[in-house]
Structure formats: structure tokens, C-alpha cells
Amino acid sequence: MDFGLVLQTDPPASGVVELMRRAENNGFDYGWTFDSAVLWQEPFVIYSRILAETQRLIVGPMVTNPSTRTWEVTASTFATLNEMYGNRTVCGIGRGDSALRVAGRKPNTLARLGEAIDAIRDLAEGREAVVDGSPMRIPWIENSRLPVWMAAYGPKALALAGQQADGFILQLADPFLTEWMVMAVRTAAAVAGRDPDEVTICVAAPAYVGDDLDHAREQCRWFGGMVGNHVADLVSRYGEGSGAVPESLTAYVKERQGYDYSHHGRTGNPDTAFVPDEIVDRFCLLGPAEAHIEKLERLRALGVDQFAVYAMHDAKESTIDAYGERIIPALAG
């Protein structure tokens, strides 16, 4: 199992770079960041510095979207980083949540996301693609490789990930839901004539190593609120109790009143009071190292290839170190 670290690009950018260096030194394989230009600093600028100060870390957004930047700009940016530092980038992409809603725009349709996945990958790898009706190719690109991993929750999005993406990003660590969603992605890949095992499975969730569970829950409760945004969209699209999405995912958002993106992904978010302890425990990894290892072994048995640690809490350094000292060695390979 591979391991990633996920950070927000809060200033100073040097702090983000230092945490990524610390992660690589502790055996992490991937360095991910949020991508929302209004809420945080521009990540692609920071990626260049991370790549310069690490040796093997693969970096990318968790996740970007098809609207914040034009597709050729996104592809050219990744290809430039690959030319400078070797093929050490990955493109996590989704419909767009905070980056678009904060700017007063709606998330992309799945149809547009599907077009973007293929176009960005093709352009970044030097092939011709059609962007908004115009065929184009970036002529200077040679030997660039860009895996595109898609974030998804709902049935149609899971199917799209299986049909087109190189990897699937699931932003929660509940084994039951992971099994259901991984099966949906792999089934869609098989129906599309792809090898289901070639779709990389990445689970991303907060991890907090320590014995004080009450404190850990409060530090990570924000995650249930963030996931709740996507779940609320699913409920509005498919209807409550429709069977399209497991009730174990949708039931907890009944008490959700709204969401203020100024607190997005942050400890102490006042819009997450509706998130019960049970959801925090199911969606996150909390407790001593042994509890993390046990849950990660269950996820690995379900086909998870990477666990990406959301480190938006008051124990970033100690959690990174605990993973490096005890947890990664127990699950490496």
C-alpha cells in the first residue's frame, strides 16, 4: 500500500513544502493539496518547490476541476513540471466544489468532466485533443506521463471513473462504503472493456494518531461536513431512500442546515455540529497506531492501493512521524 499526505495550501507556502519533505522522509509516496484559488494559495506554484526539495514524491491536486483553468493550461502546467522534475505528477480531478461555489459558479456536469479527463491526459502526454470544439496539440511535450484520477461518490460518477480514469479517489475511509464504491468502479471498468485492476484505488481521509479519542474526533469532525456537501448533492439528485446510494452514507445529512466555505476543511468548522461521533469514527482513522493499522489492513483487503492522510488538525507533524515510524512499515508493499 502506498501513502499520501494531503494539505491545504495555507500560507506560508514554505510550511507546506516542509511538511511534504517531512512526509517523504517518513516514507510517504504522494503529496497532495486542495485546489481552490480563492480559499488558499495557488498549488501549482508550490508543487514546483515541493518537487525541487524532494527526490521521489509524486505531487498533484486533490482535486482540481475542469473550469478553474482551461484544459490546455492544466495540461501544459503538469507537462512543464514533468519536464523539470521527471514524471512525478498526478492529476486528481472532480466536478468542482469549493473552487467553483466560492466563486459563485456551479460544479461541472459529469459529461464535461469526462471530456476534460481525456483531453487533459492527451494534451499533457503530447497527443492531440479537442478542447471546446477546437483540436490542438502542445508541440514541445515529449515523454510526459500524467495519470488522471477522478474523485466520485454517486453512481454515475463512479461509473465514469471506472470507464475513463486511471485512478479513483474516495474521500472517506469507511470499509463498507469503500467496498460498495470500489465494486461499482471496477464493474464499470469491466463493462467498458478495461482491466478493472488497472484502476488505482485511493482512499483519502483524516488520520489522527493518539489515545484521546474525544479530542481527535473534534479535530476531524470537519471532514464529515465536507463529505456532507457531496452527499447532500446526491440526495437532491437521486432522492432520499432511492437505493441509488447506500443509506449508511446519506442518513447523517438530514440535520444539515447549510455550509460556509470560509471554514472549509478546517478544525472547529461551526457547520459540522450535525456530524455525529459515529460518522467521524467511520470516515476517519483515529486512535493509537494499532487501530490505524487494523483499519488500513481491512481497506487494503478491499483493493485500496493508497491511503492519503488528510492532515488538517493540530497534530500534523506527530501524525506524519507516527505513520513513518509505525504504520507505513506495517503496510508497505
XYZ file of C-alpha atoms in Angstrom:
333
model
C 0.000 0.000 0.000
C 1.200 3.488 -0.903
C 0.705 6.502 1.363
C -0.013 10.129 0.594
C -0.199 13.359 2.560
C -2.982 15.865 1.808
C -2.638 19.518 2.863
C -4.350 22.825 2.300
C -2.035 25.432 0.806
C -2.337 27.877 3.669
C 0.435 30.463 3.901
C 3.279 30.334 4.382
C 3.912 28.115 1.383
C 7.273 27.197 2.893
C 5.389 25.383 5.661
C 3.571 23.227 3.123
C 6.882 22.396 1.444
C 8.486 21.490 4.769
C 5.638 19.146 5.702
C 5.925 17.439 2.321
C 9.659 16.984 2.856
C 8.905 15.516 6.267
C 6.367 13.165 4.682
C 8.857 11.886 2.100
C 11.434 11.317 4.818
C 8.823 9.239 6.664
C 8.107 7.002 3.685
C 5.140 8.743 2.087
C 4.881 8.324 -1.685
C 2.450 11.107 -2.699
C 1.989 14.764 -1.805
C -1.490 16.131 -2.451
C -3.083 19.527 -1.854
C -6.503 21.108 -2.067
C -7.050 23.322 -5.139
C -9.281 26.329 -4.511
C -7.709 29.597 -5.606
C -9.921 31.860 -3.500
C -9.565 29.944 -0.228
C -5.873 29.011 -0.405
C -2.643 29.788 -2.219
C -2.158 28.617 -5.796
C -0.967 24.998 -5.524
C 0.867 24.591 -8.823
C 3.398 27.228 -7.840
C 4.010 25.324 -4.612
C 4.276 21.974 -6.438
C 7.379 23.209 -8.220
C 9.058 23.933 -4.907
C 7.947 20.607 -3.397
C 9.343 18.712 -6.374
C 12.621 20.634 -6.175
C 13.078 19.790 -2.496
C 12.087 16.114 -2.637
C 13.518 13.162 -4.540
C 10.673 10.776 -5.299
C 7.408 12.307 -4.038
C 4.620 12.372 -6.649
C 2.518 15.536 -6.360
C -0.863 16.735 -7.529
C -4.216 18.256 -6.577
C -6.921 16.509 -4.586
C -8.740 17.709 -6.545
C -8.724 20.192 -9.404
C -11.674 20.711 -11.778
C -12.320 21.388 -15.488
C -13.261 25.065 -15.059
C -10.770 26.923 -12.877
C -8.138 26.664 -15.611
C -8.588 25.866 -19.276
C -7.689 22.300 -20.131
C -4.635 23.175 -22.205
C -3.291 25.337 -19.360
C -3.752 22.493 -16.870
C -2.067 20.036 -19.226
C 0.818 22.368 -20.029
C 1.411 23.063 -16.345
C 1.660 19.373 -15.499
C 3.871 18.695 -18.522
C 6.179 21.552 -17.539
C 6.583 20.106 -14.043
C 7.274 16.695 -15.568
C 9.934 18.149 -17.877
C 11.617 19.899 -14.963
C 11.472 17.114 -12.382
C 10.684 13.869 -14.197
C 7.262 12.276 -14.401
C 6.331 12.907 -10.773
C 2.851 14.381 -11.110
C -0.697 13.068 -10.895
C -3.929 14.903 -11.697
C -6.736 14.380 -9.215
C -9.909 15.864 -10.692
C -13.603 16.174 -9.904
C -16.670 18.232 -10.785
C -15.506 21.079 -8.538
C -16.856 22.036 -5.127
C -15.206 24.786 -3.104
C -13.216 26.248 -6.006
C -16.368 26.925 -8.008
C -19.018 27.514 -5.346
C -16.896 30.143 -3.580
C -16.608 31.954 -6.901
C -20.376 31.827 -7.428
C -20.277 29.153 -10.121
C -21.798 25.688 -10.287
C -19.833 22.435 -10.385
C -19.279 20.911 -13.803
C -21.524 18.301 -15.349
C -20.228 14.761 -15.485
C -20.285 14.960 -19.268
C -17.872 17.892 -19.247
C -15.716 16.228 -16.617
C -15.440 13.130 -18.802
C -14.337 15.217 -21.777
C -11.786 17.022 -19.612
C -10.255 13.809 -18.260
C -9.406 12.558 -21.734
C -8.347 15.948 -23.101
C -6.062 16.888 -20.207
C -4.377 13.480 -20.241
C -3.909 13.505 -24.017
C -2.565 17.052 -24.139
C -0.222 16.505 -21.172
C 1.205 13.418 -22.868
C 1.747 15.171 -26.202
C -1.278 13.901 -28.112
C -3.927 15.889 -29.929
C -7.197 16.604 -28.121
C -10.348 18.565 -28.794
C -10.955 21.466 -26.392
C -14.270 23.285 -26.730
C -14.563 22.158 -30.326
C -11.009 23.046 -31.368
C -8.387 20.346 -31.990
C -4.992 21.170 -30.543
C -1.683 19.642 -29.543
C 1.132 21.038 -27.409
C 4.148 20.534 -29.710
C 7.004 20.772 -27.223
C 5.865 17.902 -24.989
C 7.962 14.740 -25.110
C 7.833 11.690 -22.821
C 5.429 13.291 -20.345
C 3.077 10.975 -18.465
C 0.043 12.135 -16.493
C -2.253 9.688 -14.673
C -5.677 11.251 -14.122
C -7.554 10.096 -11.019
C -11.190 11.019 -10.508
C -12.976 11.744 -7.228
C -16.516 10.357 -7.042
C -19.350 9.284 -4.735
C -22.583 8.826 -6.725
C -23.474 6.004 -9.143
C -22.979 7.975 -12.379
C -19.701 9.488 -11.197
C -18.416 6.089 -10.048
C -19.271 4.667 -13.459
C -17.389 7.493 -15.190
C -14.337 6.880 -13.012
C -14.354 3.220 -13.971
C -14.839 3.981 -17.654
C -12.189 6.679 -18.110
C -9.963 7.476 -15.137
C -6.588 5.973 -14.324
C -7.459 6.077 -10.644
C -10.425 6.534 -8.308
C -10.280 8.857 -5.284
C -12.723 8.101 -2.464
C -12.778 10.756 0.219
C -13.808 8.660 3.225
C -12.406 5.559 4.911
C -15.499 3.552 5.849
C -14.841 -0.088 4.828
C -18.488 -0.845 3.965
C -18.821 2.172 1.675
C -15.361 1.589 0.250
C -16.290 -1.946 -0.765
C -19.531 -0.753 -2.405
C -17.854 2.058 -4.334
C -14.783 0.097 -5.406
C -17.071 -2.616 -6.753
C -19.061 -0.011 -8.708
C -15.887 1.462 -10.244
C -14.441 -1.912 -11.165
C -17.713 -3.159 -12.619
C -17.907 -0.061 -14.820
C -14.305 -0.576 -15.919
C -15.030 -4.187 -16.903
C -18.160 -3.221 -18.832
C -16.089 -0.614 -20.697
C -13.615 -3.312 -21.725
C -10.883 -2.192 -19.347
C -8.916 -4.266 -16.852
C -10.550 -3.320 -13.519
C -7.304 -3.957 -11.642
C -5.578 -1.219 -13.642
C -7.719 1.460 -11.972
C -5.749 2.655 -8.943
C -7.881 2.955 -5.795
C -7.029 5.805 -3.421
C -8.860 6.338 -0.128
C -8.322 9.757 1.456
C -9.422 10.716 4.962
C -8.214 12.464 8.115
C -5.887 10.427 10.311
C -5.081 11.394 13.896
C -2.756 9.205 15.954
C -3.271 9.372 19.706
C -5.167 7.966 22.673
C -7.549 10.897 23.295
C -10.436 9.924 21.018
C -12.673 12.813 22.059
C -10.012 15.333 21.081
C -9.231 13.506 17.838
C -12.911 13.491 16.879
C -13.217 17.231 17.409
C -10.108 17.824 15.327
C -11.519 15.765 12.444
C -15.279 16.440 12.622
C -14.912 18.977 9.795
C -14.451 16.061 7.395
C -17.998 14.820 7.904
C -19.208 18.293 6.984
C -17.090 18.392 3.848
C -18.294 14.977 2.710
C -21.813 16.105 3.608
C -21.710 18.691 0.819
C -21.322 15.952 -1.770
C -23.818 13.691 -0.040
C -26.425 16.475 0.027
C -25.968 16.833 -3.738
C -26.565 13.110 -4.159
C -29.725 13.228 -2.061
C -31.068 16.135 -4.108
C -30.234 14.343 -7.345
C -31.379 10.810 -6.561
C -33.817 11.344 -3.697
C -33.694 10.065 -0.135
C -34.141 6.313 0.139
C -33.875 5.803 -3.617
C -31.430 2.942 -3.239
C -29.036 4.555 -5.697
C -26.702 5.447 -2.821
C -26.350 3.460 0.425
C -28.375 4.870 3.319
C -25.294 4.451 5.506
C -23.816 7.336 3.510
C -26.833 9.621 3.224
C -28.708 9.304 6.529
C -26.487 11.609 8.574
C -27.067 14.716 6.441
C -30.755 15.008 7.440
C -29.850 17.575 10.124
C -27.514 19.524 7.853
C -28.531 23.218 7.730
C -26.019 24.713 5.314
C -22.327 25.240 4.765
C -19.993 28.237 4.950
C -16.947 27.669 2.737
C -14.868 30.139 4.718
C -14.428 27.278 7.221
C -13.985 24.578 4.575
C -11.736 21.738 5.683
C -10.859 23.370 8.993
C -10.976 22.198 12.572
C -13.705 23.937 14.533
C -15.944 24.409 11.499
C -19.266 25.603 13.024
C -21.270 23.993 10.214
C -20.421 20.447 11.288
C -22.411 20.185 14.515
C -24.766 17.800 12.695
C -21.952 15.255 12.219
C -22.225 12.527 14.894
C -19.286 10.745 16.503
C -20.228 7.568 14.636
C -19.619 9.236 11.273
C -16.291 10.680 12.392
C -15.185 7.236 13.555
C -16.363 5.554 10.356
C -14.998 8.086 7.888
C -11.652 8.815 9.597
C -8.754 6.921 11.164
C -8.425 7.741 14.850
C -6.752 6.280 17.922
C -3.425 4.559 18.574
C -1.258 3.286 15.746
C -2.628 -0.233 16.136
C -6.151 0.980 15.314
C -4.887 2.664 12.150
C -3.046 -0.480 11.052
C -6.119 -2.647 11.644
C -8.406 -0.418 9.574
C -5.847 0.032 6.822
C -5.425 -3.730 6.551
C -9.199 -4.008 6.021
C -9.062 -1.330 3.328
C -6.117 -2.976 1.615
C -8.040 -6.264 1.524
C -10.810 -4.411 -0.332
C -8.365 -3.387 -3.053
C -7.226 0.022 -1.811
C -3.827 0.857 -3.309
C -3.167 4.126 -1.491
C -4.256 5.772 1.733
C -3.884 9.562 1.682
C -3.771 11.252 5.095
C -5.708 14.484 5.434
C -3.626 16.433 7.963
C -5.833 19.393 8.804
C -5.592 19.308 12.571
C -3.294 20.228 15.464
C -1.015 17.182 15.172
C 0.334 17.312 11.624
C 3.972 16.611 12.469
C 3.316 13.940 15.078
C 0.856 12.114 12.816
C 3.313 12.168 9.895
C 6.037 10.855 12.186
C 3.816 8.171 13.716
C 2.915 6.938 10.256
C 6.569 6.842 9.290
C 7.699 5.070 12.452
C 4.958 2.506 12.940
C 2.133 2.465 10.406
C 3.772 2.662 6.963
C 6.326 -0.071 7.783
C 3.462 -2.356 8.801
C 1.666 -1.939 5.463
C 4.419 -1.184 2.964
C 4.398 -3.063 -0.282
